[in-house]
Amino acid sequence: MSDTPTQHPDTPATDAARPHPHLVVTQEGPVLTVALDNEARRNAQLPSLWLALAEVAASLDPSVRVVVLSARGPSFSAGLDLSVVAGDPARAPQGEPDLFEVAARGTDEAAEVIAGFQRGFTAWAEVDAVVVAAVQGHAIGAGFQLALAADLRVVADDVQLAMRETSLGLVPDLGGTQPLVSLVGPARALEICATGRFVGAQEAVATGLANVAVPRDELEATTADLVAALLAAPEASLRALKPLLRSAGSADRETQLRAERETQVTLLRGLGRARAAAGG
Ligand code: CAA
């Protein structure tokens, strides 16, 4: 998307932070914009970035109602920074774990390290704010998985989504397999991952991977419109809706029906209290 974070017209910028050299976080009232910011390397992702993303999600201010995951420059993200798997200690970025060395540790220890990386992606499903990804250009591997970590995706017409882990002899392991399969089904997910081919904007919308595709220069405005529409919904309903719909795909019918009833009772009580307070 563009070089500036998504602006919400009604709310002044209140805070901007850089929790990682490649991440800019800006809060404008109820909207938090998390922008990848390493354009020169097409927002390639270091493991330390994943830890920073997890931390941003974990420390989300309760006033945040919508999160926008975006990226500066022509590409959303070229995925894993390949220097961490180059097998060349001289080229390895300082302070980043060597993934081969991590894997060589005990199975439990390696799993724990990777679980920490995964939280940078899965944490966005767990926050009660709605998370929108605004995706332009290439979103490859970890880049595609970050887009899949959001609840909604707005894509530019130049988007090129690809799962390239298999091509590297790996598998997608940053929380992307479940949302991919639930959106496109197991057969297409297998084909996309196994071939590493690009999925363009039209196919992304047709298969449900993206909510909408727009010309590249309209990505920011369309995202802002969607954010405004989300903010226009009653806050308590919106916050309750996300976990309810997320559980719908995996819960058994009785559990889901109970969740619907219980959520509704809570909301009805809140509406009743508001009515009474307004003298209705
Ligand atoms: N890691 C490190 N550096 C990268 C990078 C990556 N993944 N992708 C791009 N860069 C760097 C390039 O080396 C180049 O650096 P220099 O200017 O120093 O030469 C710079 O970013 C710009 O790249 P390009 O000139 O290639 O830019 P482009 O716009 O023509 O192409 C691209 C963009 C299609 C994304 C291409 O760069 C590319 O194919 N990158 C590799 C993508 C990839 O295979 N990523 C791994 C995915 S698998 C994964 O993510 C694993 C996992 O989760 C476990």
Short mmCIF file of N, CA and C in Angstrom, two decimals, residues 37-211:
data_model
loop_
_atom_site.label_atom_id
_atom_site.label_comp_id
_atom_site.label_asym_id
_atom_site.label_seq_id
_atom_site.Cartn_x
_atom_site.Cartn_y
_atom_site.Cartn_z
N ASP A 37 7.99 -2.52 7.12
CA ASP A 37 8.73 -1.36 6.61
C ASP A 37 10.18 -1.72 6.29
N ASN A 38 10.32 -2.56 5.29
CA ASN A 38 11.66 -2.89 4.80
C ASN A 38 11.58 -3.04 3.28
N GLU A 39 11.15 -1.93 2.68
CA GLU A 39 10.85 -1.93 1.25
C GLU A 39 12.02 -2.42 0.41
N ALA A 40 13.25 -2.04 0.79
CA ALA A 40 14.42 -2.38 -0.04
C ALA A 40 14.57 -3.89 -0.19
N ARG A 41 14.11 -4.64 0.80
CA ARG A 41 14.18 -6.11 0.72
C ARG A 41 12.79 -6.69 0.56
N ARG A 42 11.90 -5.90 0.01
CA ARG A 42 10.53 -6.32 -0.27
C ARG A 42 9.85 -6.90 0.98
N ASN A 43 10.16 -6.24 2.13
CA ASN A 43 9.55 -6.64 3.40
C ASN A 43 9.77 -8.13 3.71
N ALA A 44 10.96 -8.61 3.36
CA ALA A 44 11.34 -9.97 3.78
C ALA A 44 11.33 -10.00 5.31
N GLN A 45 10.93 -11.12 5.85
CA GLN A 45 10.67 -11.20 7.30
C GLN A 45 11.75 -11.96 8.05
N LEU A 46 12.28 -11.34 9.08
CA LEU A 46 13.23 -11.98 9.98
C LEU A 46 12.46 -12.61 11.14
N PRO A 47 12.99 -13.67 11.74
CA PRO A 47 12.32 -14.26 12.91
C PRO A 47 12.06 -13.23 14.02
N SER A 48 12.97 -12.28 14.20
CA SER A 48 12.74 -11.26 15.24
C SER A 48 11.50 -10.43 14.93
N LEU A 49 11.17 -10.28 13.65
CA LEU A 49 9.95 -9.54 13.28
C LEU A 49 8.72 -10.31 13.76
N TRP A 50 8.77 -11.64 13.64
CA TRP A 50 7.61 -12.44 14.08
C TRP A 50 7.39 -12.28 15.58
N LEU A 51 8.51 -12.24 16.33
CA LEU A 51 8.38 -12.06 17.78
C LEU A 51 7.81 -10.67 18.08
N ALA A 52 8.24 -9.68 17.30
CA ALA A 52 7.72 -8.31 17.51
C ALA A 52 6.23 -8.25 17.17
N LEU A 53 5.82 -8.93 16.11
CA LEU A 53 4.39 -8.94 15.74
C LEU A 53 3.56 -9.57 16.86
N ALA A 54 4.09 -10.66 17.44
CA ALA A 54 3.37 -11.32 18.54
C ALA A 54 3.21 -10.36 19.72
N GLU A 55 4.25 -9.60 19.98
CA GLU A 55 4.24 -8.67 21.10
C GLU A 55 3.22 -7.54 20.84
N VAL A 56 3.18 -7.05 19.61
CA VAL A 56 2.21 -5.99 19.27
C VAL A 56 0.79 -6.51 19.49
N ALA A 57 0.52 -7.72 19.03
CA ALA A 57 -0.84 -8.28 19.19
C ALA A 57 -1.15 -8.49 20.68
N ALA A 58 -0.16 -8.99 21.42
CA ALA A 58 -0.39 -9.30 22.84
C ALA A 58 -0.63 -8.03 23.65
N SER A 59 -0.06 -6.91 23.20
CA SER A 59 -0.19 -5.69 24.01
C SER A 59 -1.17 -4.70 23.38
N LEU A 60 -2.10 -5.24 22.59
CA LEU A 60 -3.09 -4.38 21.94
C LEU A 60 -3.90 -3.59 22.97
N ASP A 61 -4.00 -2.31 22.76
CA ASP A 61 -4.80 -1.49 23.66
C ASP A 61 -6.28 -1.89 23.51
N PRO A 62 -7.01 -2.00 24.64
CA PRO A 62 -8.42 -2.41 24.56
C PRO A 62 -9.28 -1.45 23.72
N SER A 63 -8.80 -0.23 23.50
CA SER A 63 -9.59 0.70 22.69
C SER A 63 -9.51 0.39 21.19
N VAL A 64 -8.58 -0.49 20.81
CA VAL A 64 -8.42 -0.79 19.37
C VAL A 64 -9.56 -1.69 18.91
N ARG A 65 -10.25 -1.28 17.87
CA ARG A 65 -11.37 -2.07 17.34
C ARG A 65 -11.05 -2.69 16.00
N VAL A 66 -10.12 -2.05 15.26
CA VAL A 66 -9.72 -2.60 13.96
C VAL A 66 -8.20 -2.50 13.85
N VAL A 67 -7.59 -3.57 13.35
CA VAL A 67 -6.15 -3.55 13.07
C VAL A 67 -5.98 -3.67 11.56
N VAL A 68 -5.12 -2.86 11.00
CA VAL A 68 -4.78 -2.98 9.57
C VAL A 68 -3.35 -3.48 9.47
N LEU A 69 -3.17 -4.64 8.83
CA LEU A 69 -1.83 -5.14 8.55
C LEU A 69 -1.49 -4.70 7.14
N SER A 70 -0.43 -3.92 7.00
CA SER A 70 -0.10 -3.38 5.68
C SER A 70 1.41 -3.44 5.48
N ALA A 71 1.85 -2.97 4.34
CA ALA A 71 3.29 -3.01 4.07
C ALA A 71 3.64 -1.89 3.10
N ARG A 72 4.80 -1.33 3.30
CA ARG A 72 5.25 -0.23 2.46
C ARG A 72 5.99 -0.76 1.23
N GLY A 73 5.85 -0.02 0.14
CA GLY A 73 6.59 -0.39 -1.06
C GLY A 73 5.78 -1.24 -2.02
N PRO A 74 6.44 -1.77 -3.05
CA PRO A 74 5.71 -2.47 -4.11
C PRO A 74 5.19 -3.84 -3.71
N SER A 75 5.82 -4.45 -2.69
CA SER A 75 5.41 -5.80 -2.31
C SER A 75 5.00 -5.85 -0.85
N PHE A 76 3.93 -6.56 -0.59
CA PHE A 76 3.49 -6.77 0.80
C PHE A 76 4.62 -7.46 1.56
N SER A 77 5.07 -8.60 1.06
CA SER A 77 6.22 -9.26 1.71
C SER A 77 6.73 -10.42 0.87
N ALA A 78 8.06 -10.44 0.72
CA ALA A 78 8.73 -11.54 -0.01
C ALA A 78 8.94 -12.76 0.88
N GLY A 79 8.32 -12.77 2.07
CA GLY A 79 8.39 -13.95 2.92
C GLY A 79 9.63 -13.99 3.76
N LEU A 80 9.97 -15.18 4.20
CA LEU A 80 11.14 -15.36 5.06
C LEU A 80 12.36 -14.68 4.44
N ASP A 81 13.09 -13.94 5.26
CA ASP A 81 14.35 -13.37 4.78
C ASP A 81 15.30 -14.55 4.54
N LEU A 82 15.60 -14.78 3.29
CA LEU A 82 16.32 -15.99 2.92
C LEU A 82 17.73 -16.04 3.48
N SER A 83 18.23 -14.91 3.99
CA SER A 83 19.58 -14.93 4.56
C SER A 83 19.63 -15.83 5.81
N VAL A 84 18.48 -16.08 6.45
CA VAL A 84 18.53 -16.93 7.65
C VAL A 84 18.53 -18.42 7.32
N VAL A 85 18.34 -18.74 6.04
CA VAL A 85 18.47 -20.15 5.65
C VAL A 85 19.53 -20.31 4.57
N ALA A 86 20.41 -19.32 4.45
CA ALA A 86 21.43 -19.38 3.41
C ALA A 86 22.55 -20.34 3.78
N GLY A 87 22.60 -20.74 5.07
CA GLY A 87 23.65 -21.65 5.50
C GLY A 87 25.03 -21.02 5.46
N ASP A 88 25.06 -19.69 5.51
CA ASP A 88 26.34 -18.97 5.46
C ASP A 88 26.40 -18.04 6.67
N PRO A 89 27.07 -18.49 7.75
CA PRO A 89 27.09 -17.69 8.99
C PRO A 89 27.58 -16.26 8.73
N ALA A 90 28.42 -16.06 7.74
CA ALA A 90 28.96 -14.71 7.47
C ALA A 90 27.84 -13.77 7.00
N ARG A 91 26.83 -14.34 6.32
CA ARG A 91 25.74 -13.51 5.77
C ARG A 91 24.54 -13.46 6.71
N ALA A 92 24.58 -14.27 7.76
CA ALA A 92 23.41 -14.35 8.65
C ALA A 92 23.23 -13.03 9.39
N PRO A 93 21.99 -12.52 9.43
CA PRO A 93 21.76 -11.26 10.14
C PRO A 93 22.04 -11.42 11.63
N GLN A 94 22.65 -10.40 12.19
CA GLN A 94 23.03 -10.45 13.61
C GLN A 94 21.81 -10.58 14.51
N GLY A 95 21.95 -11.44 15.50
CA GLY A 95 20.88 -11.55 16.50
C GLY A 95 19.72 -12.42 16.06
N GLU A 96 19.77 -12.94 14.84
CA GLU A 96 18.66 -13.79 14.37
C GLU A 96 19.04 -15.25 14.57
N PRO A 97 18.07 -16.08 14.95
CA PRO A 97 18.39 -17.49 15.13
C PRO A 97 18.71 -18.15 13.79
N ASP A 98 19.66 -19.07 13.81
CA ASP A 98 19.94 -19.90 12.64
C ASP A 98 18.92 -21.03 12.66
N LEU A 99 18.06 -21.08 11.65
CA LEU A 99 16.94 -22.03 11.70
C LEU A 99 17.43 -23.49 11.64
N PHE A 100 18.57 -23.71 11.00
CA PHE A 100 19.11 -25.09 10.98
C PHE A 100 19.59 -25.47 12.38
N GLU A 101 20.19 -24.50 13.07
CA GLU A 101 20.67 -24.76 14.43
C GLU A 101 19.48 -25.00 15.37
N VAL A 102 18.42 -24.22 15.17
CA VAL A 102 17.20 -24.40 15.99
C VAL A 102 16.67 -25.82 15.80
N ALA A 103 16.61 -26.25 14.54
CA ALA A 103 16.04 -27.58 14.25
C ALA A 103 16.90 -28.69 14.83
N ALA A 104 18.21 -28.41 14.97
CA ALA A 104 19.12 -29.45 15.48
C ALA A 104 19.01 -29.61 17.00
N ARG A 105 18.33 -28.66 17.65
CA ARG A 105 18.13 -28.80 19.10
C ARG A 105 17.14 -29.93 19.38
N GLY A 106 16.89 -30.21 20.65
CA GLY A 106 15.89 -31.23 20.98
C GLY A 106 14.55 -30.87 20.34
N THR A 107 13.76 -31.89 20.05
CA THR A 107 12.49 -31.67 19.35
C THR A 107 11.60 -30.69 20.10
N ASP A 108 11.52 -30.85 21.42
CA ASP A 108 10.64 -29.97 22.21
C ASP A 108 11.14 -28.54 22.17
N GLU A 109 12.45 -28.38 22.28
CA GLU A 109 13.01 -27.03 22.30
C GLU A 109 12.80 -26.35 20.93
N ALA A 110 13.03 -27.10 19.87
CA ALA A 110 12.83 -26.54 18.52
C ALA A 110 11.36 -26.16 18.33
N ALA A 111 10.48 -27.03 18.81
CA ALA A 111 9.03 -26.76 18.66
C ALA A 111 8.64 -25.50 19.43
N GLU A 112 9.27 -25.33 20.58
CA GLU A 112 8.94 -24.15 21.40
C GLU A 112 9.38 -22.86 20.70
N VAL A 113 10.55 -22.91 20.08
CA VAL A 113 11.04 -21.72 19.35
C VAL A 113 10.08 -21.41 18.20
N ILE A 114 9.70 -22.44 17.46
CA ILE A 114 8.80 -22.21 16.31
C ILE A 114 7.42 -21.76 16.80
N ALA A 115 6.98 -22.28 17.93
CA ALA A 115 5.69 -21.83 18.49
C ALA A 115 5.73 -20.32 18.74
N GLY A 116 6.88 -19.83 19.20
CA GLY A 116 7.03 -18.38 19.41
C GLY A 116 6.90 -17.62 18.10
N PHE A 117 7.48 -18.15 17.03
CA PHE A 117 7.35 -17.51 15.71
C PHE A 117 5.88 -17.53 15.26
N GLN A 118 5.24 -18.66 15.48
CA GLN A 118 3.84 -18.80 15.02
C GLN A 118 2.93 -17.77 15.67
N ARG A 119 3.24 -17.41 16.93
CA ARG A 119 2.36 -16.46 17.63
C ARG A 119 2.30 -15.10 16.91
N GLY A 120 3.35 -14.76 16.17
CA GLY A 120 3.31 -13.50 15.41
C GLY A 120 2.22 -13.50 14.35
N PHE A 121 1.71 -14.67 14.02
CA PHE A 121 0.68 -14.83 12.99
C PHE A 121 -0.66 -15.19 13.64
N THR A 122 -0.64 -16.22 14.51
CA THR A 122 -1.91 -16.71 15.06
C THR A 122 -2.53 -15.72 16.05
N ALA A 123 -1.69 -14.86 16.62
CA ALA A 123 -2.22 -13.92 17.63
C ALA A 123 -3.31 -13.03 17.06
N TRP A 124 -3.30 -12.78 15.74
CA TRP A 124 -4.27 -11.85 15.15
C TRP A 124 -5.67 -12.45 15.11
N ALA A 125 -5.76 -13.78 15.10
CA ALA A 125 -7.08 -14.42 15.15
C ALA A 125 -7.65 -14.31 16.55
N GLU A 126 -6.77 -14.20 17.53
CA GLU A 126 -7.22 -14.24 18.92
C GLU A 126 -7.61 -12.87 19.47
N VAL A 127 -7.12 -11.80 18.86
CA VAL A 127 -7.51 -10.48 19.37
C VAL A 127 -8.98 -10.25 19.02
N ASP A 128 -9.67 -9.46 19.84
CA ASP A 128 -11.09 -9.27 19.51
C ASP A 128 -11.32 -8.10 18.57
N ALA A 129 -10.26 -7.37 18.23
CA ALA A 129 -10.38 -6.39 17.14
C ALA A 129 -10.45 -7.15 15.81
N VAL A 130 -11.12 -6.56 14.83
CA VAL A 130 -11.14 -7.18 13.49
C VAL A 130 -9.85 -6.79 12.78
N VAL A 131 -9.20 -7.77 12.15
CA VAL A 131 -7.90 -7.54 11.53
C VAL A 131 -8.06 -7.59 10.01
N VAL A 132 -7.67 -6.52 9.36
CA VAL A 132 -7.78 -6.39 7.90
C VAL A 132 -6.36 -6.35 7.33
N ALA A 133 -6.07 -7.19 6.35
CA ALA A 133 -4.79 -7.09 5.65
C ALA A 133 -5.00 -6.35 4.34
N ALA A 134 -4.14 -5.38 4.08
CA ALA A 134 -4.16 -4.65 2.79
C ALA A 134 -2.92 -5.11 2.04
N VAL A 135 -3.14 -5.83 0.94
CA VAL A 135 -2.04 -6.60 0.34
C VAL A 135 -1.81 -6.17 -1.11
N GLN A 136 -0.59 -5.75 -1.40
CA GLN A 136 -0.23 -5.38 -2.76
C GLN A 136 0.99 -6.17 -3.22
N GLY A 137 1.13 -6.30 -4.51
CA GLY A 137 2.33 -6.94 -5.06
C GLY A 137 2.50 -8.36 -4.56
N HIS A 138 3.77 -8.72 -4.32
CA HIS A 138 4.05 -10.09 -3.90
C HIS A 138 3.74 -10.31 -2.42
N ALA A 139 3.09 -11.41 -2.14
CA ALA A 139 2.92 -11.89 -0.75
C ALA A 139 3.28 -13.37 -0.82
N ILE A 140 4.52 -13.65 -0.47
CA ILE A 140 5.07 -14.99 -0.72
C ILE A 140 5.42 -15.66 0.62
N GLY A 141 5.14 -16.94 0.72
CA GLY A 141 5.53 -17.69 1.91
C GLY A 141 5.00 -17.05 3.18
N ALA A 142 5.93 -16.64 4.04
CA ALA A 142 5.51 -16.00 5.29
C ALA A 142 4.68 -14.74 5.01
N GLY A 143 4.88 -14.12 3.85
CA GLY A 143 4.08 -12.95 3.47
C GLY A 143 2.63 -13.35 3.23
N PHE A 144 2.43 -14.45 2.51
CA PHE A 144 1.08 -14.98 2.26
C PHE A 144 0.46 -15.40 3.60
N GLN A 145 1.26 -16.03 4.44
CA GLN A 145 0.73 -16.50 5.72
C GLN A 145 0.33 -15.32 6.62
N LEU A 146 1.07 -14.21 6.51
CA LEU A 146 0.68 -13.04 7.32
C LEU A 146 -0.65 -12.48 6.81
N ALA A 147 -0.82 -12.46 5.50
CA ALA A 147 -2.12 -12.01 4.95
C ALA A 147 -3.24 -12.94 5.43
N LEU A 148 -2.95 -14.24 5.48
CA LEU A 148 -3.96 -15.21 5.92
C LEU A 148 -4.25 -15.11 7.41
N ALA A 149 -3.34 -14.49 8.15
CA ALA A 149 -3.54 -14.33 9.60
C ALA A 149 -4.63 -13.31 9.91
N ALA A 150 -4.95 -12.47 8.93
CA ALA A 150 -5.98 -11.45 9.13
C ALA A 150 -7.37 -12.05 8.97
N ASP A 151 -8.38 -11.33 9.46
CA ASP A 151 -9.76 -11.78 9.28
C ASP A 151 -10.28 -11.48 7.88
N LEU A 152 -9.85 -10.35 7.33
CA LEU A 152 -10.32 -9.89 6.02
C LEU A 152 -9.11 -9.49 5.18
N ARG A 153 -9.22 -9.64 3.87
CA ARG A 153 -8.13 -9.23 2.99
C ARG A 153 -8.66 -8.35 1.86
N VAL A 154 -8.06 -7.18 1.76
CA VAL A 154 -8.28 -6.30 0.60
C VAL A 154 -7.01 -6.43 -0.22
N VAL A 155 -7.14 -6.77 -1.50
CA VAL A 155 -5.93 -6.93 -2.31
C VAL A 155 -5.93 -5.94 -3.46
N ALA A 156 -4.72 -5.58 -3.88
CA ALA A 156 -4.57 -4.76 -5.08
C ALA A 156 -4.60 -5.67 -6.30
N ASP A 157 -4.92 -5.07 -7.44
CA ASP A 157 -5.04 -5.89 -8.65
C ASP A 157 -3.70 -6.48 -9.10
N ASP A 158 -2.60 -5.98 -8.51
CA ASP A 158 -1.29 -6.54 -8.87
C ASP A 158 -0.83 -7.61 -7.88
N VAL A 159 -1.73 -8.07 -7.02
CA VAL A 159 -1.29 -9.00 -5.97
C VAL A 159 -0.85 -10.33 -6.57
N GLN A 160 0.19 -10.90 -5.98
CA GLN A 160 0.68 -12.21 -6.39
C GLN A 160 0.95 -13.00 -5.11
N LEU A 161 0.01 -13.88 -4.79
CA LEU A 161 0.12 -14.68 -3.57
C LEU A 161 0.78 -16.02 -3.93
N ALA A 162 1.72 -16.44 -3.12
CA ALA A 162 2.34 -17.75 -3.39
C ALA A 162 2.85 -18.36 -2.10
N MET A 163 2.67 -19.67 -1.99
CA MET A 163 3.22 -20.41 -0.86
C MET A 163 4.46 -21.13 -1.39
N ARG A 164 5.64 -20.59 -1.08
CA ARG A 164 6.87 -21.12 -1.67
C ARG A 164 7.66 -22.03 -0.73
N GLU A 165 7.10 -22.33 0.44
CA GLU A 165 7.85 -23.14 1.40
C GLU A 165 8.21 -24.49 0.81
N THR A 166 7.22 -25.11 0.11
CA THR A 166 7.47 -26.43 -0.45
C THR A 166 8.65 -26.40 -1.43
N SER A 167 8.72 -25.32 -2.22
CA SER A 167 9.81 -25.20 -3.19
C SER A 167 11.16 -25.19 -2.48
N LEU A 168 11.17 -24.72 -1.20
CA LEU A 168 12.43 -24.68 -0.43
C LEU A 168 12.68 -25.98 0.32
N GLY A 169 11.78 -26.95 0.15
CA GLY A 169 11.92 -28.21 0.88
C GLY A 169 11.29 -28.16 2.26
N LEU A 170 10.41 -27.18 2.48
CA LEU A 170 9.77 -26.99 3.79
C LEU A 170 8.25 -27.09 3.62
N VAL A 171 7.53 -26.74 4.67
CA VAL A 171 6.07 -26.63 4.59
C VAL A 171 5.69 -25.30 5.23
N PRO A 172 4.50 -24.77 4.91
CA PRO A 172 4.05 -23.54 5.60
C PRO A 172 3.84 -23.88 7.07
N ASP A 173 4.47 -23.13 7.97
CA ASP A 173 4.38 -23.49 9.39
C ASP A 173 4.10 -22.27 10.27
N LEU A 174 3.59 -21.20 9.65
CA LEU A 174 3.35 -19.99 10.43
C LEU A 174 1.85 -19.72 10.54
N GLY A 175 1.11 -20.80 10.75
CA GLY A 175 -0.33 -20.66 10.98
C GLY A 175 -1.15 -20.54 9.70
N GLY A 176 -0.51 -20.68 8.53
CA GLY A 176 -1.24 -20.42 7.29
C GLY A 176 -2.06 -21.58 6.77
N THR A 177 -1.76 -22.81 7.23
CA THR A 177 -2.43 -23.95 6.58
C THR A 177 -3.94 -23.98 6.87
N GLN A 178 -4.32 -23.70 8.12
CA GLN A 178 -5.76 -23.77 8.44
C GLN A 178 -6.58 -22.73 7.70
N PRO A 179 -6.19 -21.43 7.78
CA PRO A 179 -7.01 -20.47 7.02
C PRO A 179 -7.01 -20.75 5.52
N LEU A 180 -5.88 -21.21 4.99
CA LEU A 180 -5.85 -21.49 3.54
C LEU A 180 -6.85 -22.59 3.20
N VAL A 181 -6.80 -23.68 3.96
CA VAL A 181 -7.72 -24.80 3.67
C VAL A 181 -9.16 -24.39 3.90
N SER A 182 -9.41 -23.61 4.96
CA SER A 182 -10.81 -23.27 5.22
C SER A 182 -11.34 -22.31 4.15
N LEU A 183 -10.46 -21.53 3.53
CA LEU A 183 -10.93 -20.61 2.49
C LEU A 183 -11.07 -21.28 1.13
N VAL A 184 -10.09 -22.10 0.74
CA VAL A 184 -10.10 -22.61 -0.64
C VAL A 184 -10.35 -24.11 -0.72
N GLY A 185 -10.40 -24.79 0.43
CA GLY A 185 -10.59 -26.25 0.42
C GLY A 185 -9.26 -26.97 0.29
N PRO A 186 -9.24 -28.25 0.73
CA PRO A 186 -7.97 -28.98 0.79
C PRO A 186 -7.32 -29.23 -0.57
N ALA A 187 -8.11 -29.47 -1.61
CA ALA A 187 -7.51 -29.81 -2.91
C ALA A 187 -6.78 -28.61 -3.50
N ARG A 188 -7.44 -27.45 -3.49
CA ARG A 188 -6.78 -26.27 -4.06
C ARG A 188 -5.62 -25.82 -3.17
N ALA A 189 -5.79 -25.99 -1.86
CA ALA A 189 -4.70 -25.61 -0.95
C ALA A 189 -3.46 -26.46 -1.23
N LEU A 190 -3.67 -27.75 -1.43
CA LEU A 190 -2.54 -28.64 -1.73
C LEU A 190 -1.86 -28.23 -3.03
N GLU A 191 -2.69 -27.94 -4.01
CA GLU A 191 -2.13 -27.56 -5.32
C GLU A 191 -1.35 -26.25 -5.21
N ILE A 192 -1.91 -25.27 -4.48
CA ILE A 192 -1.23 -23.97 -4.34
C ILE A 192 0.11 -24.15 -3.61
N CYS A 193 0.09 -24.94 -2.53
CA CYS A 193 1.33 -25.11 -1.75
C CYS A 193 2.35 -25.97 -2.49
N ALA A 194 1.87 -27.03 -3.13
CA ALA A 194 2.81 -27.96 -3.78
C ALA A 194 3.49 -27.32 -4.99
N THR A 195 2.73 -26.51 -5.72
CA THR A 195 3.31 -25.93 -6.95
C THR A 195 4.02 -24.61 -6.68
N GLY A 196 3.64 -23.91 -5.61
CA GLY A 196 4.24 -22.60 -5.33
C GLY A 196 3.86 -21.54 -6.35
N ARG A 197 2.82 -21.82 -7.13
CA ARG A 197 2.44 -20.88 -8.20
C ARG A 197 1.84 -19.60 -7.62
N PHE A 198 1.79 -18.58 -8.45
CA PHE A 198 1.16 -17.33 -8.04
C PHE A 198 -0.35 -17.41 -8.19
N VAL A 199 -1.04 -16.90 -7.19
CA VAL A 199 -2.49 -16.69 -7.26
C VAL A 199 -2.69 -15.19 -7.42
N GLY A 200 -3.37 -14.80 -8.49
CA GLY A 200 -3.60 -13.37 -8.75
C GLY A 200 -4.88 -12.87 -8.10
N ALA A 201 -5.16 -11.59 -8.33
CA ALA A 201 -6.27 -10.92 -7.65
C ALA A 201 -7.62 -11.55 -7.99
N GLN A 202 -7.83 -11.83 -9.28
CA GLN A 202 -9.14 -12.35 -9.71
C GLN A 202 -9.42 -13.70 -9.04
N GLU A 203 -8.40 -14.58 -9.07
CA GLU A 203 -8.58 -15.90 -8.45
C GLU A 203 -8.72 -15.76 -6.94
N ALA A 204 -7.99 -14.82 -6.37
CA ALA A 204 -8.06 -14.64 -4.91
C ALA A 204 -9.49 -14.28 -4.49
N VAL A 205 -10.14 -13.41 -5.25
CA VAL A 205 -11.52 -13.04 -4.91
C VAL A 205 -12.46 -14.21 -5.20
N ALA A 206 -12.26 -14.85 -6.36
CA ALA A 206 -13.17 -15.94 -6.75
C ALA A 206 -13.11 -17.10 -5.75
N THR A 207 -11.96 -17.34 -5.14
CA THR A 207 -11.83 -18.48 -4.22
C THR A 207 -12.07 -18.10 -2.77
N GLY A 208 -12.29 -16.82 -2.50
CA GLY A 208 -12.53 -16.41 -1.12
C GLY A 208 -11.27 -16.03 -0.37
N LEU A 209 -10.12 -16.11 -1.02
CA LEU A 209 -8.87 -15.70 -0.35
C LEU A 209 -8.88 -14.21 -0.05
N ALA A 210 -9.49 -13.43 -0.94
CA ALA A 210 -9.58 -11.98 -0.74
C ALA A 210 -11.05 -11.58 -0.71
N ASN A 211 -11.37 -10.58 0.11
CA ASN A 211 -12.74 -10.07 0.14
C ASN A 211 -13.02 -9.22 -1.07
#
